[in-house]
Amino acid sequence: MMGLLHACLTLFPVLRICLAFALVLQCFFVLAKDDVRSDSATIACFRQKGIPVYHNNSVIVLPSCQLKYSDLFGKIQNAERYVHLDYFKFQQDSICRQLFDLLARKAEQGVEVRVIYDYFGNSHSDFPLKDSFLDVYRARGVKVYAYDKVKFPWVNHLFHRNHHKIAIIDGEFLYTGGMNVADYYIHGKPGVGAWRDTHMRVTGDAVEGYQMIFVDLWEKVSGERLDASMYEIRHHANDSVLMAVCNRVPRKSPEIIRETYCTAIDNARSLVQIVNPYPCLFGDVKRALQRALKRGVKVEFLVSRRSDGMANADVTGIEMHRLMKRGADIYYYEGAFHHSKLMMVDGLFCTIGTANLDARSLRFDLEVNSYIFDKGVTSELQDIFESDKSVSMLLTPENWKELFPLKRKVRARIFMSVKKLL
């Protein structure tokens, strides 16, 4: 017994030294983690998750519908090899006719033209594409397929919709963001008014990631597997912008949009700025924002006062009110209906994509977001964000009561019960 006591007393100073050393190491690693910038930490996390990261890209922000259509039509006009379009919705109106006329002319010149649209998105459009309309262009060489036709009585077809907005020209230019193809993006929509959205044009290695997405989806809708060697990517990037491409495919990568949003928010050190049309927040993303606010990160959220959907607008109001009470700055944009899907973190990196912050995008639909690790692109989006704030109303407890009278609060509570399906 005395020998054991003696041994313990002998080892006690050693144990104390080891414990002290362990504490020093722990402090060192905590400090080291704090010193890591949010963009570097996020890139490392993405790579661990197996998310493809592409170097040598150039990004042009297209902050209006007019700019997007003008730029896209110009690049299609100059296409030499192929045009690949993958959109949730083509509304059969004047801008759509202009686009399909252009596509048909290019097909007649020998350019390969392939188009995918979502069957459900089309059927619920104000002016859906008709078979008679599409047959005219198919006869002129435009290959057009619908994604996942709804077949009675299988309701599962209603859930996993193709919400992409992707255009690829000659493997050189990629367009993606929040815009479908419809006149109301330029002229506004009855009952909603003016429409605001954001797209981008990308050249460089990241185009390959989107091309792979298109090739896989084309095989699914047409049965044709495109020869990758025939559609090689032309690298003409003038910048060295780093981009990560996050492709949500149901049953294959169902959590990727949620996980990347949470990772970016959890790595934020000082500022998170979000623009989203339908932030019916729930689950992981909601908790990530709450954690950010708790650790002192400034959170700014811009949503639209006008909306094209009552249920989403009401649920959004409840969630924004809850975030406001936790310390977030909520701006209700009054200039138009803002359909952009953006996030900027610490002024260091940003995301532009197709995903809304609702259940449809995070739990059901095919979506694709790009994370852009570049201060220049992020700063450009922040400048637009600040400009939008100048025509927005900062949410306060007082104007919340005006925005949400009792009748609307009751209606919103009802919609809240089904928000995981909205």
Tab-separated table of C-alpha atoms in Angstrom:
chain	number	residue	atom	x	y	z
A	1	MET	CA	0.000	0.000	0.000
A	2	MET	CA	2.794	2.386	0.899
A	3	GLY	CA	4.541	1.510	-2.378
A	4	LEU	CA	1.434	2.408	-4.412
A	5	LEU	CA	1.082	5.722	-2.584
A	6	HIS	CA	4.734	6.499	-3.211
A	7	ALA	CA	4.334	5.733	-6.926
A	8	CYS	CA	1.291	8.014	-7.190
A	9	LEU	CA	3.122	10.854	-5.455
A	10	THR	CA	6.086	10.339	-7.764
A	11	LEU	CA	3.892	10.431	-10.897
A	12	PHE	CA	1.766	13.380	-9.737
A	13	PRO	CA	4.175	16.099	-10.977
A	14	VAL	CA	4.478	14.284	-14.294
A	15	LEU	CA	0.683	14.093	-14.638
A	16	ARG	CA	0.407	17.774	-13.820
A	17	ILE	CA	2.956	18.626	-16.524
A	18	CYS	CA	1.141	16.429	-19.068
A	19	LEU	CA	-2.206	18.032	-18.212
A	20	ALA	CA	-0.750	21.513	-18.515
A	21	PHE	CA	0.820	20.598	-21.855
A	22	ALA	CA	-2.512	19.226	-23.098
A	23	LEU	CA	-4.252	22.463	-22.141
A	24	VAL	CA	-1.622	24.487	-23.991
A	25	LEU	CA	-2.082	22.324	-27.077
A	26	GLN	CA	-5.849	22.693	-26.863
A	27	CYS	CA	-5.579	26.470	-26.652
A	28	PHE	CA	-3.163	26.469	-29.570
A	29	PHE	CA	-5.556	24.522	-31.782
A	30	VAL	CA	-8.505	26.705	-30.781
A	31	LEU	CA	-6.537	29.814	-31.631
A	32	ALA	CA	-5.362	28.243	-34.859
A	33	LYS	CA	-8.958	27.437	-35.788
A	34	ASP	CA	-10.022	31.007	-35.006
A	35	ASP	CA	-7.214	32.282	-37.220
A	36	VAL	CA	-8.456	30.280	-40.209
A	37	ARG	CA	-10.532	32.448	-42.511
A	38	SER	CA	-14.081	31.373	-43.221
A	39	ASP	CA	-13.392	30.841	-46.924
A	40	SER	CA	-10.417	28.539	-46.254
A	41	ALA	CA	-12.346	26.596	-43.618
A	42	THR	CA	-15.313	26.189	-45.955
A	43	ILE	CA	-13.176	24.996	-48.874
A	44	ALA	CA	-11.536	22.419	-46.586
A	45	CYS	CA	-14.936	21.186	-45.391
A	46	PHE	CA	-16.250	20.946	-48.953
A	47	ARG	CA	-13.246	18.898	-50.032
A	48	GLN	CA	-13.753	16.551	-47.077
A	49	LYS	CA	-17.356	16.054	-48.204
A	50	GLY	CA	-16.177	15.205	-51.724
A	51	ILE	CA	-17.698	18.315	-53.310
A	52	PRO	CA	-15.822	19.123	-56.534
A	53	VAL	CA	-13.768	22.330	-56.385
A	54	TYR	CA	-12.695	23.912	-59.672
A	55	HIS	CA	-9.825	26.343	-60.270
A	56	ASN	CA	-9.236	28.901	-63.024
A	57	ASN	CA	-12.685	30.395	-63.474
A	58	SER	CA	-14.019	33.782	-64.468
A	59	VAL	CA	-17.409	34.970	-63.180
A	60	ILE	CA	-19.562	37.779	-64.561
A	61	VAL	CA	-22.549	38.726	-62.394
A	62	LEU	CA	-25.748	39.456	-64.346
A	63	PRO	CA	-27.954	41.317	-61.852
A	64	SER	CA	-30.946	41.903	-64.133
A	65	CYS	CA	-33.105	39.872	-66.473
A	66	GLN	CA	-32.382	42.169	-69.410
A	67	LEU	CA	-28.631	41.666	-68.992
A	68	LYS	CA	-28.998	37.892	-68.731
A	69	TYR	CA	-31.143	37.468	-71.825
A	70	SER	CA	-29.088	39.885	-73.909
A	71	ASP	CA	-25.833	38.185	-72.947
A	72	LEU	CA	-27.184	34.648	-73.360
A	73	PHE	CA	-28.792	35.304	-76.738
A	74	GLY	CA	-25.555	36.839	-77.979
A	75	LYS	CA	-23.508	33.786	-77.022
A	76	ILE	CA	-26.080	31.408	-78.565
A	77	GLN	CA	-25.986	33.478	-81.767
A	78	ASN	CA	-22.222	32.838	-81.955
A	79	ALA	CA	-22.400	29.134	-81.015
A	80	GLU	CA	-20.380	26.844	-83.302
A	81	ARG	CA	-20.757	23.349	-81.803
A	82	TYR	CA	-23.641	22.957	-79.377
A	83	VAL	CA	-26.151	24.614	-77.061
A	84	HIS	CA	-27.417	22.776	-73.973
A	85	LEU	CA	-30.348	24.269	-72.034
A	86	ASP	CA	-31.844	22.823	-68.848
A	87	TYR	CA	-34.602	24.925	-67.259
A	88	PHE	CA	-37.423	24.382	-64.796
A	89	LYS	CA	-39.742	26.452	-66.947
A	90	PHE	CA	-39.991	27.938	-70.433
A	91	GLN	CA	-43.136	30.035	-70.549
A	92	GLN	CA	-44.610	30.076	-74.071
A	93	ASP	CA	-44.502	33.832	-74.646
A	94	SER	CA	-42.520	36.344	-76.675
A	95	ILE	CA	-39.074	35.842	-75.047
A	96	CYS	CA	-39.482	32.065	-75.343
A	97	ARG	CA	-40.405	32.323	-79.034
A	98	GLN	CA	-37.370	34.518	-79.672
A	99	LEU	CA	-35.167	31.955	-77.949
A	100	PHE	CA	-36.586	28.941	-79.796
A	101	ASP	CA	-36.426	30.762	-83.140
A	102	LEU	CA	-32.748	31.415	-82.459
A	103	LEU	CA	-32.171	27.810	-81.402
A	104	ALA	CA	-33.846	26.524	-84.567
A	105	ARG	CA	-31.681	28.757	-86.768
A	106	LYS	CA	-28.558	27.460	-85.050
A	107	ALA	CA	-29.733	23.855	-85.434
A	108	GLU	CA	-30.284	24.452	-89.150
A	109	GLN	CA	-26.676	25.712	-89.321
A	110	GLY	CA	-25.451	22.390	-87.900
A	111	VAL	CA	-25.163	23.352	-84.226
A	112	GLU	CA	-26.400	20.608	-81.880
A	113	VAL	CA	-29.252	21.977	-79.751
A	114	ARG	CA	-30.619	20.101	-76.738
A	115	VAL	CA	-33.310	21.386	-74.379
A	116	ILE	CA	-34.689	19.960	-71.122
A	117	TYR	CA	-37.671	21.386	-69.250
A	118	ASP	CA	-39.536	20.179	-66.178
A	119	TYR	CA	-42.897	18.635	-66.998
A	120	PHE	CA	-44.590	19.741	-63.773
A	121	GLY	CA	-43.072	23.235	-63.887
A	122	ASN	CA	-44.275	23.631	-67.443
A	123	SER	CA	-47.801	22.358	-66.788
A	124	HIS	CA	-48.198	24.834	-63.929
A	125	SER	CA	-46.947	27.789	-65.952
A	126	ASP	CA	-49.263	30.642	-66.912
A	127	PHE	CA	-48.475	29.851	-70.567
A	128	PRO	CA	-47.205	26.252	-70.736
A	129	LEU	CA	-45.281	24.920	-73.707
A	130	LYS	CA	-47.678	23.118	-76.031
A	131	ASP	CA	-46.829	20.046	-78.067
A	132	SER	CA	-47.833	21.868	-81.258
A	133	PHE	CA	-45.332	24.635	-80.429
A	134	LEU	CA	-42.518	22.194	-79.662
A	135	ASP	CA	-43.209	20.011	-82.706
A	136	VAL	CA	-42.477	22.989	-84.981
A	137	TYR	CA	-39.016	23.384	-83.476
A	138	ARG	CA	-38.313	19.674	-83.270
A	139	ALA	CA	-38.935	19.523	-87.012
A	140	ARG	CA	-36.268	22.215	-87.414
A	141	GLY	CA	-33.658	20.204	-85.493
A	142	VAL	CA	-34.109	21.282	-81.869
A	143	LYS	CA	-34.071	18.248	-79.545
A	144	VAL	CA	-36.510	18.846	-76.678
A	145	TYR	CA	-37.412	16.545	-73.777
A	146	ALA	CA	-39.528	16.940	-70.656
A	147	TYR	CA	-38.161	15.783	-67.312
A	148	ASP	CA	-40.302	13.205	-65.468
A	149	LYS	CA	-43.796	13.371	-66.903
A	150	VAL	CA	-46.476	13.047	-64.245
A	151	LYS	CA	-48.176	9.701	-64.740
A	152	PHE	CA	-51.431	9.014	-62.955
A	153	PRO	CA	-51.824	7.697	-60.295
A	154	TRP	CA	-48.203	7.853	-59.100
A	155	VAL	CA	-48.025	11.046	-57.008
A	156	ASN	CA	-44.301	10.559	-56.395
A	157	HIS	CA	-43.732	12.368	-59.695
A	158	LEU	CA	-44.951	15.555	-58.035
A	159	PHE	CA	-42.118	15.659	-55.516
A	160	HIS	CA	-38.689	15.517	-57.146
A	161	ARG	CA	-38.858	18.240	-59.780
A	162	ASN	CA	-36.020	19.537	-61.940
A	163	HIS	CA	-35.499	23.108	-60.694
A	164	HIS	CA	-32.341	23.786	-62.748
A	165	LYS	CA	-31.600	26.940	-64.723
A	166	ILE	CA	-28.554	25.991	-66.783
A	167	ALA	CA	-27.290	27.026	-70.225
A	168	ILE	CA	-23.983	25.797	-71.699
A	169	ILE	CA	-22.659	27.043	-75.039
A	170	ASP	CA	-19.785	25.241	-76.790
A	171	GLY	CA	-18.338	24.096	-73.470
A	172	GLU	CA	-17.084	27.641	-73.048
A	173	PHE	CA	-19.885	29.640	-71.443
A	174	LEU	CA	-22.127	28.622	-68.555
A	175	TYR	CA	-25.179	30.566	-67.389
A	176	THR	CA	-26.938	29.757	-64.123
A	177	GLY	CA	-28.829	31.453	-61.325
A	178	GLY	CA	-32.443	32.138	-60.489
A	179	MET	CA	-33.993	32.992	-63.856
A	180	ASN	CA	-36.268	30.807	-65.929
A	181	VAL	CA	-37.381	31.856	-69.429
A	182	ALA	CA	-40.496	34.028	-69.297
A	183	ASP	CA	-41.629	37.526	-70.212
A	184	TYR	CA	-42.465	38.436	-66.624
A	185	TYR	CA	-38.750	38.482	-65.772
A	186	ILE	CA	-38.595	41.616	-67.924
A	187	HIS	CA	-42.105	43.081	-67.797
A	188	GLY	CA	-43.283	41.961	-64.373
A	189	LYS	CA	-46.186	39.758	-63.380
A	190	PRO	CA	-49.846	40.637	-62.698
A	191	GLY	CA	-50.535	40.732	-58.989
A	192	VAL	CA	-46.821	40.773	-58.184
A	193	GLY	CA	-45.396	43.637	-60.190
A	194	ALA	CA	-41.780	44.011	-61.250
A	195	TRP	CA	-39.512	40.963	-61.065
A	196	ARG	CA	-35.918	41.008	-59.826
A	197	ASP	CA	-33.385	38.201	-60.194
A	198	THR	CA	-29.665	37.420	-60.443
A	199	HIS	CA	-27.756	35.168	-62.824
A	200	MET	CA	-24.086	34.699	-63.661
A	201	ARG	CA	-21.915	33.782	-66.634
A	202	VAL	CA	-18.974	31.479	-65.955
A	203	THR	CA	-16.011	30.452	-68.074
A	204	GLY	CA	-13.354	28.011	-66.946
A	205	ASP	CA	-13.059	24.637	-65.248
A	206	ALA	CA	-16.398	24.826	-63.378
A	207	VAL	CA	-18.249	24.590	-66.703
A	208	GLU	CA	-17.230	20.922	-66.702
A	209	GLY	CA	-19.179	20.323	-63.482
A	210	TYR	CA	-22.355	21.699	-65.013
A	211	GLN	CA	-21.759	19.834	-68.263
A	212	MET	CA	-21.632	16.568	-66.314
A	213	ILE	CA	-24.945	17.473	-64.657
A	214	PHE	CA	-26.517	18.075	-68.059
A	215	VAL	CA	-25.092	14.889	-69.587
A	216	ASP	CA	-26.493	12.761	-66.748
A	217	LEU	CA	-29.922	14.396	-66.956
A	218	TRP	CA	-29.993	14.160	-70.762
A	219	GLU	CA	-29.450	10.418	-70.557
A	220	LYS	CA	-32.300	10.165	-68.059
A	221	VAL	CA	-34.811	12.038	-70.226
A	222	SER	CA	-33.724	10.888	-73.701
A	223	GLY	CA	-31.940	7.589	-73.201
A	224	GLU	CA	-28.951	8.955	-75.123
A	225	ARG	CA	-25.549	8.955	-73.428
A	226	LEU	CA	-23.487	11.777	-74.842
A	227	ASP	CA	-19.839	11.070	-75.655
A	228	ALA	CA	-17.907	13.248	-73.227
A	229	SER	CA	-15.000	13.571	-75.657
A	230	MET	CA	-17.349	15.271	-78.138
A	231	TYR	CA	-18.313	17.927	-75.609
A	232	GLU	CA	-14.979	18.835	-74.075
A	233	ILE	CA	-14.767	22.016	-72.091
A	234	ARG	CA	-12.948	24.960	-73.588
A	235	HIS	CA	-11.005	26.755	-70.884
A	236	HIS	CA	-10.944	30.473	-71.563
A	237	ALA	CA	-10.919	31.907	-68.040
A	238	ASN	CA	-9.140	35.197	-67.532
A	239	ASP	CA	-9.226	34.887	-63.736
A	240	SER	CA	-8.243	32.269	-61.175
A	241	VAL	CA	-11.535	32.201	-59.268
A	242	LEU	CA	-12.091	29.080	-57.166
A	243	MET	CA	-15.586	27.556	-57.392
A	244	ALA	CA	-17.354	24.599	-55.756
A	245	VAL	CA	-20.335	23.038	-57.547
A	246	CYS	CA	-23.011	21.509	-55.300
A	247	ASN	CA	-25.401	19.280	-57.221
A	248	ARG	CA	-28.476	18.066	-55.357
A	249	VAL	CA	-29.829	14.813	-56.779
A	250	PRO	CA	-32.588	13.041	-54.812
A	251	ARG	CA	-31.479	9.718	-53.333
A	252	LYS	CA	-27.906	10.398	-54.485
A	253	SER	CA	-26.856	13.650	-52.782
A	254	PRO	CA	-30.050	14.741	-50.968
A	255	GLU	CA	-28.362	16.684	-48.151
A	256	ILE	CA	-25.774	18.624	-50.112
A	257	ILE	CA	-27.539	21.996	-50.378
A	258	ARG	CA	-28.476	22.004	-46.689
A	259	GLU	CA	-25.024	20.849	-45.618
A	260	THR	CA	-23.164	23.453	-47.662
A	261	TYR	CA	-25.355	26.293	-46.404
A	262	CYS	CA	-24.806	25.138	-42.823
A	263	THR	CA	-21.056	24.736	-43.327
A	264	ALA	CA	-20.710	28.233	-44.763
A	265	ILE	CA	-22.830	29.799	-42.007
A	266	ASP	CA	-21.058	27.870	-39.238
A	267	ASN	CA	-17.681	29.031	-40.565
A	268	ALA	CA	-18.742	32.686	-40.716
A	269	ARG	CA	-16.693	34.970	-38.474
A	270	SER	CA	-18.451	38.316	-38.755
A	271	LEU	CA	-21.166	38.639	-41.426
A	272	VAL	CA	-23.767	36.556	-43.262
A	273	GLN	CA	-25.947	38.239	-45.903
A	274	ILE	CA	-28.741	36.304	-47.605
A	275	VAL	CA	-31.208	37.084	-50.380
A	276	ASN	CA	-33.852	34.428	-50.955
A	277	PRO	CA	-37.450	34.535	-52.190
A	278	TYR	CA	-38.879	31.694	-50.093
A	279	PRO	CA	-36.919	31.237	-46.847
A	280	CYS	CA	-39.397	28.953	-45.074
A	281	LEU	CA	-36.617	28.104	-42.653
A	282	PHE	CA	-36.554	24.802	-40.814
A	283	GLY	CA	-34.116	22.230	-39.494
A	284	ASP	CA	-30.376	22.505	-39.968
A	285	VAL	CA	-30.183	25.834	-41.815
A	286	LYS	CA	-32.400	27.520	-39.250
A	287	ARG	CA	-30.246	26.216	-36.402
A	288	ALA	CA	-27.048	27.283	-38.193
A	289	LEU	CA	-28.360	30.855	-38.416
A	290	GLN	CA	-29.308	30.774	-34.742
A	291	ARG	CA	-25.811	29.573	-33.831
A	292	ALA	CA	-24.268	32.369	-35.890
A	293	LEU	CA	-26.346	34.988	-34.110
A	294	LYS	CA	-25.511	33.484	-30.726
A	295	ARG	CA	-21.764	33.743	-31.334
A	296	GLY	CA	-22.068	37.382	-32.453
A	297	VAL	CA	-22.104	37.080	-36.238
A	298	LYS	CA	-24.130	39.804	-37.921
A	299	VAL	CA	-26.922	38.276	-40.002
A	300	GLU	CA	-28.718	40.319	-42.662
A	301	PHE	CA	-31.638	38.815	-44.571
A	302	LEU	CA	-33.360	40.399	-47.560
A	303	VAL	CA	-36.804	39.111	-48.547
A	304	SER	CA	-39.559	40.582	-50.701
A	305	ARG	CA	-42.600	42.348	-49.384
A	306	ARG	CA	-44.432	41.182	-52.518
A	307	SER	CA	-44.567	37.507	-53.421
A	308	ASP	CA	-46.058	35.148	-55.993
A	309	GLY	CA	-47.207	32.699	-53.313
A	310	MET	CA	-49.354	33.374	-50.241
A	311	ALA	CA	-48.280	30.334	-48.212
A	312	ASN	CA	-44.539	30.896	-48.650
A	313	ALA	CA	-44.879	34.625	-47.963
A	314	ASP	CA	-46.752	34.016	-44.716
A	315	VAL	CA	-44.375	31.339	-43.446
A	316	THR	CA	-41.415	33.523	-44.445
A	317	GLY	CA	-42.881	36.341	-42.360
A	318	ILE	CA	-43.078	34.172	-39.255
A	319	GLU	CA	-39.513	32.913	-39.676
A	320	MET	CA	-38.110	36.388	-40.354
A	321	HIS	CA	-39.858	37.701	-37.248
A	322	ARG	CA	-38.252	34.959	-35.177
A	323	LEU	CA	-34.817	35.746	-36.588
A	324	MET	CA	-35.352	39.456	-35.913
A	325	LYS	CA	-36.086	38.721	-32.261
A	326	ARG	CA	-32.778	36.819	-32.068
A	327	GLY	CA	-30.881	39.827	-33.412
A	328	ALA	CA	-30.883	39.487	-37.213
A	329	ASP	CA	-31.498	42.505	-39.456
A	330	ILE	CA	-34.423	41.692	-41.752
A	331	TYR	CA	-35.035	43.853	-44.818
A	332	TYR	CA	-38.300	43.715	-46.742
A	333	TYR	CA	-37.453	44.662	-50.322
A	334	GLU	CA	-40.080	46.973	-51.817
A	335	GLY	CA	-38.607	47.633	-55.267
A	336	ALA	CA	-39.950	44.423	-56.844
A	337	PHE	CA	-40.324	40.729	-56.173
A	338	HIS	CA	-36.749	39.574	-55.511
A	339	HIS	CA	-36.318	36.022	-56.852
A	340	SER	CA	-32.505	35.859	-56.397
A	341	LYS	CA	-30.851	33.050	-54.404
A	342	LEU	CA	-27.665	34.542	-52.933
A	343	MET	CA	-25.510	34.388	-49.828
A	344	MET	CA	-22.358	36.349	-48.984
A	345	VAL	CA	-20.109	35.391	-46.042
A	346	ASP	CA	-17.583	37.704	-44.375
A	347	GLY	CA	-17.065	39.548	-47.668
A	348	LEU	CA	-14.865	36.612	-48.724
A	349	PHE	CA	-17.086	34.181	-50.616
A	350	CYS	CA	-20.611	33.834	-51.893
A	351	THR	CA	-23.107	31.461	-53.454
A	352	ILE	CA	-25.282	31.897	-56.536
A	353	GLY	CA	-27.637	29.114	-57.496
A	354	THR	CA	-31.091	27.726	-58.100
A	355	ALA	CA	-32.015	26.610	-54.569
A	356	ASN	CA	-34.543	28.372	-52.407
A	357	LEU	CA	-34.438	27.988	-48.635
A	358	ASP	CA	-37.653	25.990	-48.519
A	359	ALA	CA	-38.544	22.316	-48.352
A	360	ARG	CA	-38.985	21.981	-52.106
A	361	SER	CA	-35.370	22.928	-52.780
A	362	LEU	CA	-33.740	21.446	-49.685
A	363	ARG	CA	-35.650	18.153	-49.493
A	364	PHE	CA	-37.145	17.315	-52.875
A	365	ASP	CA	-35.991	19.046	-56.073
A	366	LEU	CA	-32.964	18.753	-58.330
A	367	GLU	CA	-30.898	21.865	-57.561
A	368	VAL	CA	-27.406	23.181	-58.230
A	369	ASN	CA	-25.573	25.951	-56.354
A	370	SER	CA	-22.081	27.317	-56.926
A	371	TYR	CA	-19.896	28.669	-54.138
A	372	ILE	CA	-17.542	31.341	-55.443
A	373	PHE	CA	-14.427	31.935	-53.353
A	374	ASP	CA	-13.519	35.370	-54.606
A	375	LYS	CA	-13.587	38.733	-52.814
A	376	GLY	CA	-14.221	40.643	-56.038
A	377	VAL	CA	-17.390	38.752	-56.989
A	378	THR	CA	-18.546	38.770	-53.364
A	379	SER	CA	-17.956	42.522	-53.091
A	380	GLU	CA	-20.000	43.094	-56.244
A	381	LEU	CA	-22.929	41.185	-54.749
A	382	GLN	CA	-22.530	43.082	-51.482
A	383	ASP	CA	-22.724	46.391	-53.339
A	384	ILE	CA	-25.961	45.250	-54.955
A	385	PHE	CA	-27.203	44.114	-51.549
A	386	GLU	CA	-26.499	47.546	-50.045
A	387	SER	CA	-28.274	49.241	-52.942
A	388	ASP	CA	-31.286	46.976	-52.446
A	389	LYS	CA	-31.370	47.838	-48.750
A	390	SER	CA	-31.925	51.485	-49.696
A	391	VAL	CA	-35.328	50.547	-51.169
A	392	SER	CA	-36.200	48.134	-48.365
A	393	MET	CA	-37.971	48.379	-45.027
A	394	LEU	CA	-36.058	47.279	-41.947
A	395	LEU	CA	-38.313	44.986	-39.953
A	396	THR	CA	-39.126	46.235	-36.432
A	397	PRO	CA	-41.573	45.069	-33.760
A	398	GLU	CA	-43.787	48.022	-34.698
A	399	ASN	CA	-44.022	47.532	-38.468
A	400	TRP	CA	-44.253	43.757	-37.971
A	401	LYS	CA	-47.711	44.372	-36.498
A	402	GLU	CA	-48.663	46.345	-39.605
A	403	LEU	CA	-47.312	43.693	-41.962
A	404	PHE	CA	-48.935	40.858	-40.052
A	405	PRO	CA	-52.357	41.737	-38.672
A	406	LEU	CA	-54.218	39.088	-36.688
A	407	LYS	CA	-55.904	37.532	-39.737
A	408	ARG	CA	-52.581	37.006	-41.478
A	409	LYS	CA	-50.942	35.630	-38.346
A	410	VAL	CA	-53.690	33.018	-37.988
A	411	ARG	CA	-53.334	32.061	-41.651
A	412	ALA	CA	-49.544	31.885	-41.298
A	413	ARG	CA	-49.812	29.549	-38.296
A	414	ILE	CA	-51.919	27.185	-40.400
A	415	PHE	CA	-49.352	27.222	-43.202
A	416	MET	CA	-46.561	26.667	-40.662
A	417	SER	CA	-47.964	23.213	-39.967
A	418	VAL	CA	-47.138	22.136	-43.542
A	419	LYS	CA	-44.012	24.215	-44.192
A	420	LYS	CA	-41.887	21.072	-44.615
A	421	LEU	CA	-43.843	20.435	-47.814
A	422	LEU	CA	-43.803	23.978	-49.234
